[in-house]
Short mmCIF file of C-alpha atoms in Angstrom, two decimals:
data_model
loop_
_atom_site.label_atom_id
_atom_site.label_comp_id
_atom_site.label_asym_id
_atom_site.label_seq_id
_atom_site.Cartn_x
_atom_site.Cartn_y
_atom_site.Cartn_z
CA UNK A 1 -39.20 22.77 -145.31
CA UNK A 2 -36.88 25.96 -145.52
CA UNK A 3 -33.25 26.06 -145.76
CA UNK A 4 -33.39 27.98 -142.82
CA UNK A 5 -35.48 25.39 -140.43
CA UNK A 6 -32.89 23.27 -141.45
CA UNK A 7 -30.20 25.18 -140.28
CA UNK A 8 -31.44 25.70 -136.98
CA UNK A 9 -32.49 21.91 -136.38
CA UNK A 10 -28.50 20.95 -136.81
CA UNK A 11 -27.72 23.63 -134.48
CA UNK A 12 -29.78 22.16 -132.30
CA UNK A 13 -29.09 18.52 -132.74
CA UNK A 14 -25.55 19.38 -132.26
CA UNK A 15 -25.86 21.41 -129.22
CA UNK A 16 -27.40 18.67 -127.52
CA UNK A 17 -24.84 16.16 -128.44
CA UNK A 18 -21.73 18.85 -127.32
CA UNK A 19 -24.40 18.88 -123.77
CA UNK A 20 -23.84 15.24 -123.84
CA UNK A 21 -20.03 14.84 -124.21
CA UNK A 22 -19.72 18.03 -121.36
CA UNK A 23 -21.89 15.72 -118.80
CA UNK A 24 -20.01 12.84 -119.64
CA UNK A 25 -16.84 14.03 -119.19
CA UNK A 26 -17.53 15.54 -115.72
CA UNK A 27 -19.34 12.72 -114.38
CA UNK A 28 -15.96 10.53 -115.27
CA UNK A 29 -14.16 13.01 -113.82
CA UNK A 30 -16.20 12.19 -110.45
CA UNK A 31 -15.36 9.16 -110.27
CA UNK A 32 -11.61 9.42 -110.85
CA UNK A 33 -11.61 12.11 -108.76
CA UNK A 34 -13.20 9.89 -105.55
CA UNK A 35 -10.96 7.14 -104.10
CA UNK A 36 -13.05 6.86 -100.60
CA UNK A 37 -16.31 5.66 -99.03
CA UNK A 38 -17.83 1.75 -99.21
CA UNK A 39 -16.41 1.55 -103.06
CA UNK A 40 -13.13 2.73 -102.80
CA UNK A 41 -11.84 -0.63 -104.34
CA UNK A 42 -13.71 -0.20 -107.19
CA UNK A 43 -12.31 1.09 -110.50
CA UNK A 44 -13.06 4.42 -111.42
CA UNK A 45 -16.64 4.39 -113.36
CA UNK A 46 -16.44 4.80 -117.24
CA UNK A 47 -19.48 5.15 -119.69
CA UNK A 48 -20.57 1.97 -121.97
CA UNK A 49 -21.65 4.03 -124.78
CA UNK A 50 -24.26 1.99 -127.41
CA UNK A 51 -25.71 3.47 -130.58
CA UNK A 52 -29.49 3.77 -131.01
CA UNK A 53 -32.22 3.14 -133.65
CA UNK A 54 -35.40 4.35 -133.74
CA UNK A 55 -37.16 1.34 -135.86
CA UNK A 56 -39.62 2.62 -138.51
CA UNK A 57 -42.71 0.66 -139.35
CA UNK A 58 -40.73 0.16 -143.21
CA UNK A 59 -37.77 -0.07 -142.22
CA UNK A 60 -35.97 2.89 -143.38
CA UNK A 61 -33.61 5.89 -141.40
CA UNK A 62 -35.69 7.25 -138.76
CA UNK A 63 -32.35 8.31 -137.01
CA UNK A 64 -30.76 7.39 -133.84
CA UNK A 65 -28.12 8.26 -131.01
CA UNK A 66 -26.35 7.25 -128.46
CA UNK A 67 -27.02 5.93 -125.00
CA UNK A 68 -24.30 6.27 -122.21
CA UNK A 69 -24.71 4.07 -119.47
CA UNK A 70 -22.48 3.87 -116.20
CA UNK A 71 -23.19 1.24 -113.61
CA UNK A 72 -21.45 0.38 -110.57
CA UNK A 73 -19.05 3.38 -110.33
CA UNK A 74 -17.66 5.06 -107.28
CA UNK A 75 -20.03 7.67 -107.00
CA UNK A 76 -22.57 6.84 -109.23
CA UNK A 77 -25.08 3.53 -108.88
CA UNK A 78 -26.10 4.25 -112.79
CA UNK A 79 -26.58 7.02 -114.56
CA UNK A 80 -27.57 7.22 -118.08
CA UNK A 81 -27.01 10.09 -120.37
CA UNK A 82 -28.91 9.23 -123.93
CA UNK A 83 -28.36 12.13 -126.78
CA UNK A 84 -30.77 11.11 -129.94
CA UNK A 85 -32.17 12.78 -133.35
CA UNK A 86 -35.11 10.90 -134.84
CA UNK A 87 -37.58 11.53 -137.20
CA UNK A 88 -39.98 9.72 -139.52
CA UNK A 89 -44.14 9.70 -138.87
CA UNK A 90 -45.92 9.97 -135.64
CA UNK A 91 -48.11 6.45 -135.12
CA UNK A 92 -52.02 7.22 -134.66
CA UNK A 93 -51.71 7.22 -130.94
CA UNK A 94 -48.78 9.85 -130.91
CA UNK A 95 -50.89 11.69 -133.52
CA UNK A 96 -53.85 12.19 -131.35
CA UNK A 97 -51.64 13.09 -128.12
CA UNK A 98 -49.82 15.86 -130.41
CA UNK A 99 -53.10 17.42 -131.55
CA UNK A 100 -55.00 17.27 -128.31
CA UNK A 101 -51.87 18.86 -126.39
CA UNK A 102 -50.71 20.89 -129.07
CA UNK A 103 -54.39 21.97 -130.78
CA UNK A 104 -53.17 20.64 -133.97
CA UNK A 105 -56.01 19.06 -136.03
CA UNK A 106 -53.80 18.57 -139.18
CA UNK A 107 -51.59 16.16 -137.71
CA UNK A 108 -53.19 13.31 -139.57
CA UNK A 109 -53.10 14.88 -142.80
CA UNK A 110 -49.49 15.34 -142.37
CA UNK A 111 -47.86 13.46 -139.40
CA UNK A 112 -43.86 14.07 -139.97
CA UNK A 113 -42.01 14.63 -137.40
CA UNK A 114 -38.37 15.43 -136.23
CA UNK A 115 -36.90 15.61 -132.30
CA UNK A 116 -33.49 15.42 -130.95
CA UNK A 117 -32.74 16.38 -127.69
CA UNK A 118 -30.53 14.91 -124.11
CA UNK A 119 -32.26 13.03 -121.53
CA UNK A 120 -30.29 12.32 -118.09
CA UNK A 121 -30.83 10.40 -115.08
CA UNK A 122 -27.83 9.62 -112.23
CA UNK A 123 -29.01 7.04 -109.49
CA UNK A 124 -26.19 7.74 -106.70
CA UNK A 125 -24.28 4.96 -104.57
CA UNK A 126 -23.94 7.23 -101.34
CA UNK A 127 -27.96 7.66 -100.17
CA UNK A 128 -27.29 11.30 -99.02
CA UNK A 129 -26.32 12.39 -102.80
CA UNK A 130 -29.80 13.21 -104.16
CA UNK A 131 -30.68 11.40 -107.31
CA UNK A 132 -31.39 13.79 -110.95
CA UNK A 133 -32.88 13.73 -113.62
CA UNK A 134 -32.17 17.15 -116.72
CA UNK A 135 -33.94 17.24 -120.41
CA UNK A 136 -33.52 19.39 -123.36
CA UNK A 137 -34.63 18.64 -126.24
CA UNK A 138 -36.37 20.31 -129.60
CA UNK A 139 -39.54 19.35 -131.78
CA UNK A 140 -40.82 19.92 -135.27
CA UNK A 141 -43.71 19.18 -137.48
CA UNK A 142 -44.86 20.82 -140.38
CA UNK A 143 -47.21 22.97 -138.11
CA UNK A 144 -44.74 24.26 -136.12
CA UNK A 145 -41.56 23.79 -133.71
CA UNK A 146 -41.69 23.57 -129.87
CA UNK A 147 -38.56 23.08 -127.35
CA UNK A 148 -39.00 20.91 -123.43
CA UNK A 149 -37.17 20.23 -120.79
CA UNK A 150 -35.88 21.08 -117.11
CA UNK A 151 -34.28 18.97 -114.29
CA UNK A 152 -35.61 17.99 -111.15
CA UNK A 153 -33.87 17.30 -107.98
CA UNK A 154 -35.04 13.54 -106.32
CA UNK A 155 -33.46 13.04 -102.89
CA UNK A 156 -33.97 10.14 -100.34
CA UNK A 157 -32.64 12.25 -97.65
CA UNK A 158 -33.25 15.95 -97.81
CA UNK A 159 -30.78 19.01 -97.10
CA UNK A 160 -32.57 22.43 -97.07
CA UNK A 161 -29.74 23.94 -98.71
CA UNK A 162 -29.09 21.17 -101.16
CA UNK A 163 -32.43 22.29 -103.05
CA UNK A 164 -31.88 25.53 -102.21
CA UNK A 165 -28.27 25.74 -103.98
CA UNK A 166 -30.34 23.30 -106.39
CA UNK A 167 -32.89 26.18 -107.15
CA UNK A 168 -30.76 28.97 -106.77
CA UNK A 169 -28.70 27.88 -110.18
CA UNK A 170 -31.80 27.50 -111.89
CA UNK A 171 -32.95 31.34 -111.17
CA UNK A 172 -29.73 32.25 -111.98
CA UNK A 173 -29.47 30.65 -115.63
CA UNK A 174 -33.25 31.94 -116.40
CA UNK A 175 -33.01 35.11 -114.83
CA UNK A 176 -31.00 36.95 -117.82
CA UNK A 177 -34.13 35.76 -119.75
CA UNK A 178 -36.68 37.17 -118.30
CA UNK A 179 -37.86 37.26 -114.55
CA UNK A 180 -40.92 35.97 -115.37
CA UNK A 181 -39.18 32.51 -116.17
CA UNK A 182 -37.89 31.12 -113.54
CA UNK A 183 -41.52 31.03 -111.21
CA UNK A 184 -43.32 29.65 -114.11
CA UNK A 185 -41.21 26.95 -114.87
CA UNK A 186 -40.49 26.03 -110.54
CA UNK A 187 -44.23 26.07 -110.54
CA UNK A 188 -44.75 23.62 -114.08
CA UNK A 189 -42.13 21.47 -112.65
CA UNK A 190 -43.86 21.06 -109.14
CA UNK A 191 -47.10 19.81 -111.09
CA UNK A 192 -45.60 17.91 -113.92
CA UNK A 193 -43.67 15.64 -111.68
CA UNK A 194 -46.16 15.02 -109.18
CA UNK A 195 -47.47 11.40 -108.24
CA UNK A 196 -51.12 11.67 -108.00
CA UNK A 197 -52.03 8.10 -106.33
CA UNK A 198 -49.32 8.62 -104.08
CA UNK A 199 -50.47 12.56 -103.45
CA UNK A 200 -46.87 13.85 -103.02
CA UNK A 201 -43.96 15.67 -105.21
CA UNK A 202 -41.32 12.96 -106.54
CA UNK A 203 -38.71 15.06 -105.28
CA UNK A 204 -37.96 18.72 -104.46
CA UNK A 205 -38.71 20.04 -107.92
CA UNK A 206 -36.69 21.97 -110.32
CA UNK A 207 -37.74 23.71 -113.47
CA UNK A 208 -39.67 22.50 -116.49
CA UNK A 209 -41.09 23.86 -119.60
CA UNK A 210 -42.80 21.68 -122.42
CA UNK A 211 -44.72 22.70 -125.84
CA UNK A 212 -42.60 26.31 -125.67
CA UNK A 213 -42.54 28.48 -128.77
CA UNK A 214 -42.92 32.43 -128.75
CA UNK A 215 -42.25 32.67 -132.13
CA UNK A 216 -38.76 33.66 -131.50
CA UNK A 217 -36.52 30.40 -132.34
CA UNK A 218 -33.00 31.92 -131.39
CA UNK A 219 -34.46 33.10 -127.84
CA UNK A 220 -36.19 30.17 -127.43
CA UNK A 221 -33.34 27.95 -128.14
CA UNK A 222 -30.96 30.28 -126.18
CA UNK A 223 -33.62 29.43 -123.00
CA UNK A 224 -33.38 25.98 -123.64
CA UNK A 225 -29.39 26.37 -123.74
CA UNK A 226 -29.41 27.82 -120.69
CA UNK A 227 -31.71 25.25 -118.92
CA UNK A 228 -29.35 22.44 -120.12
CA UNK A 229 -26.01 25.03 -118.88
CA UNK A 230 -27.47 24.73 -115.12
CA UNK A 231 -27.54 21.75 -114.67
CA UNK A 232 -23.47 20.91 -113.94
CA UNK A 233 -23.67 23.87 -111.21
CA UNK A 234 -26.73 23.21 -109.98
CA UNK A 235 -25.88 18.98 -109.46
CA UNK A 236 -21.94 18.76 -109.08
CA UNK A 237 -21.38 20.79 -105.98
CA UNK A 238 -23.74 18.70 -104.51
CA UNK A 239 -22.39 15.45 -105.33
CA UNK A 240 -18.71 16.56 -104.09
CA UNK A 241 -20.40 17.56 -100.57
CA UNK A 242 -22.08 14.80 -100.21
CA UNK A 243 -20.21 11.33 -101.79
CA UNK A 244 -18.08 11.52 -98.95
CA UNK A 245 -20.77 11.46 -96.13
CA UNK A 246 -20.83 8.41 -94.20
CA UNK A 247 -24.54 6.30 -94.44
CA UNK A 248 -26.26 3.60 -92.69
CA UNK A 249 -28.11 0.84 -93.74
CA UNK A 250 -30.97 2.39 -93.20
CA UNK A 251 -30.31 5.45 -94.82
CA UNK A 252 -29.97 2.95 -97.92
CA UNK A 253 -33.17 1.24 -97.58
CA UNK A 254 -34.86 4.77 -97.30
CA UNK A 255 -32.89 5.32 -100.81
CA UNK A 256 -34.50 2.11 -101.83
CA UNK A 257 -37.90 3.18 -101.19
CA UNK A 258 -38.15 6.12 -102.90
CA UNK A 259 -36.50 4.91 -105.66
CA UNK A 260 -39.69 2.91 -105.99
CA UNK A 261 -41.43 6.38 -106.54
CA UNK A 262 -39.53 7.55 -108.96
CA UNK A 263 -40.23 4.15 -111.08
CA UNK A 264 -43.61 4.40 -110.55
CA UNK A 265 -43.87 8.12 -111.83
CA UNK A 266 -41.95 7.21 -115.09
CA UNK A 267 -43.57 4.15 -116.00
CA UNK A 268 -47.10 5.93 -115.22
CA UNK A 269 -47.21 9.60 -115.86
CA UNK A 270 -43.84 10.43 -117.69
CA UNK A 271 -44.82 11.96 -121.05
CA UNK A 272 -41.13 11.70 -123.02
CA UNK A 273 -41.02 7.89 -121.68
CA UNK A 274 -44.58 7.08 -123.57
CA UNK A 275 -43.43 8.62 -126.68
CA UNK A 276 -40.62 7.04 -126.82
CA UNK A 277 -41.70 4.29 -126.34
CA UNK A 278 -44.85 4.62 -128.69
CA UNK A 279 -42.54 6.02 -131.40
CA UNK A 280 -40.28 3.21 -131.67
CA UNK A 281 -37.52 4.42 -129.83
CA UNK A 282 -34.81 2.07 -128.70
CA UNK A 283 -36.68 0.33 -125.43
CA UNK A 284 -33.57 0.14 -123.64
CA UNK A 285 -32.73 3.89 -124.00
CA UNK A 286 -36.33 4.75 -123.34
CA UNK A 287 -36.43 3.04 -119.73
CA UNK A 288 -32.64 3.95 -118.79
CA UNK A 289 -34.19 6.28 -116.21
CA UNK A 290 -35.01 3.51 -114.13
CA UNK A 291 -32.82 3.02 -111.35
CA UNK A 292 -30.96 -0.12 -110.76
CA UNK A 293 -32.53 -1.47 -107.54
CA UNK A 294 -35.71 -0.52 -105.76
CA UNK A 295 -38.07 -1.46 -102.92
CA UNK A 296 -41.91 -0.93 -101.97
CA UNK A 297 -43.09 -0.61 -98.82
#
């Protein structure tokens, strides 16, 4: 591996973990900043931060991170914001996933691989603040480096202007980019986070991009950059219009319930859950997407 691929994984690595501490620090400040609505007795929410291991079938480094949990804040249910670099040897099932989606037969010849990236997902106490999920993150093998990620908006109760402010910071970010950008990856994010058996979106979409290389690492990391810089604009103002909007019971149960769609997708179709998971990730941080409580109809 060259000096230079080196180089630009740190870079990366530590971009995502400087994403991390940003989000962190704002979604604190959220909380402090909030002393009304059904939890205004509550203390303001802080972060339970945990190191991570990815566990390697021989039990040597295959890297790590951290995994920030909040529960039973203010304004936030949970929300988990998990930062990780891991590396080692993709498993025969992540092998054959990599090559079929990637067209790379060599994988089994030479399986290494290396990812770090952010993964985010806030589960709101007010039912009228929608509920987000935002990834970045980079990949490498020896045949090549890709970067993912987007953010998708997931409310129980839908404002026309909440996903249109939502939206309109996403354009904005990719715009400087390229045009072309901002359609494609609206239009990858409607069909990646679809729920087939259930035949509807799990939310009102975002952006998404997976398996992306042109060739060009510094403008496709400054892309990713900028997907991971939207998201604060994109989610705050929404969460400051909304926390202090008065809710009913059943405006909670209708939270409830499509929470329960938003477990089903990620236990069934998510793609970064079942490697994760497959790889040897840290279960807990792999299935801190899920929210805390849920019904089915």
């Amino acid at each position: 591996m060259d000096n230079a691929m080196e180089t630009e994984k740190q870079r990366a690595a530590d971009w995502f973990m400087a994403l991390r501490d940003t989000i962190v620090a704002a979604f604190e400040g959220l909380e402090k900043s909030h002393d009304t609505g059904p939890l205004s007795d509550a203390e303001p929410g802080r972060f339970e931060v945990t190191p991570t291991r990815r566990a390697s079938p021989d039990g040597s480094d295959a890297g790590g991170g951290l995994m920030s949990v909040m529960r039973g804040g203010r304004v936030f249910e949970k929300v988990g914001v998990n930062v990780s670099t891991v590396f080692g040897s993709l498993g025969e099932r992540a092998q054959e996933a990599m090559a079929a989606r990637k067209g790379l037969p060599g994988m089994r010849e030479d399986p290494r691989f290396w990812a770090s990236g952010i993964s985010l997902v806030a589960h709101m106490q007010n039912p009228h603040v929608p509920a987000v999920h935002m990834n970045t993150r980079m990949f490498w093998t020896p045949h090549g480096w890709w970067f993912g990620g987007g953010s998708d908006l997931n409310p129980a109760i839908e404002y026309d202007e909440d996903t249109d402010h939502f939206h309109l910071q996403q354009k904005a970010h990719l715009d400087p980019h390229g045009l072309i950008h901002y359609p494609k990856l609206k239009a990858w994010a409607d069909d990646y986070f679809y729920i087939p058996h259930r035949h509807r979106a799990r939310g009102v979409g975002g952006i998404f991009m997976d398996d992306h290389c042109t060739g060009d690492w510094e403008e496709d990391f400054s892309l990713t950059q900028d997907i991971g810089r939207a998201f604060l604009p994109a989610f705050v103002p929404l969460v400051e219009k909304r926390r202090v909007q008065e809710w009913s019971a059943a405006d909670k149960d209708a939270q409830l319930v499509h929470r329960g769609l938003y477990a089903e997708y990620n236990l069934v179709y998510d793609r970064g859950t079942k490697f994760g998971l497959e790889t040897g990730h840290d279960a807990n941080a792999v299935l801190m997407s899920l929210p805390p409580m849920a019904k089915w109809v």
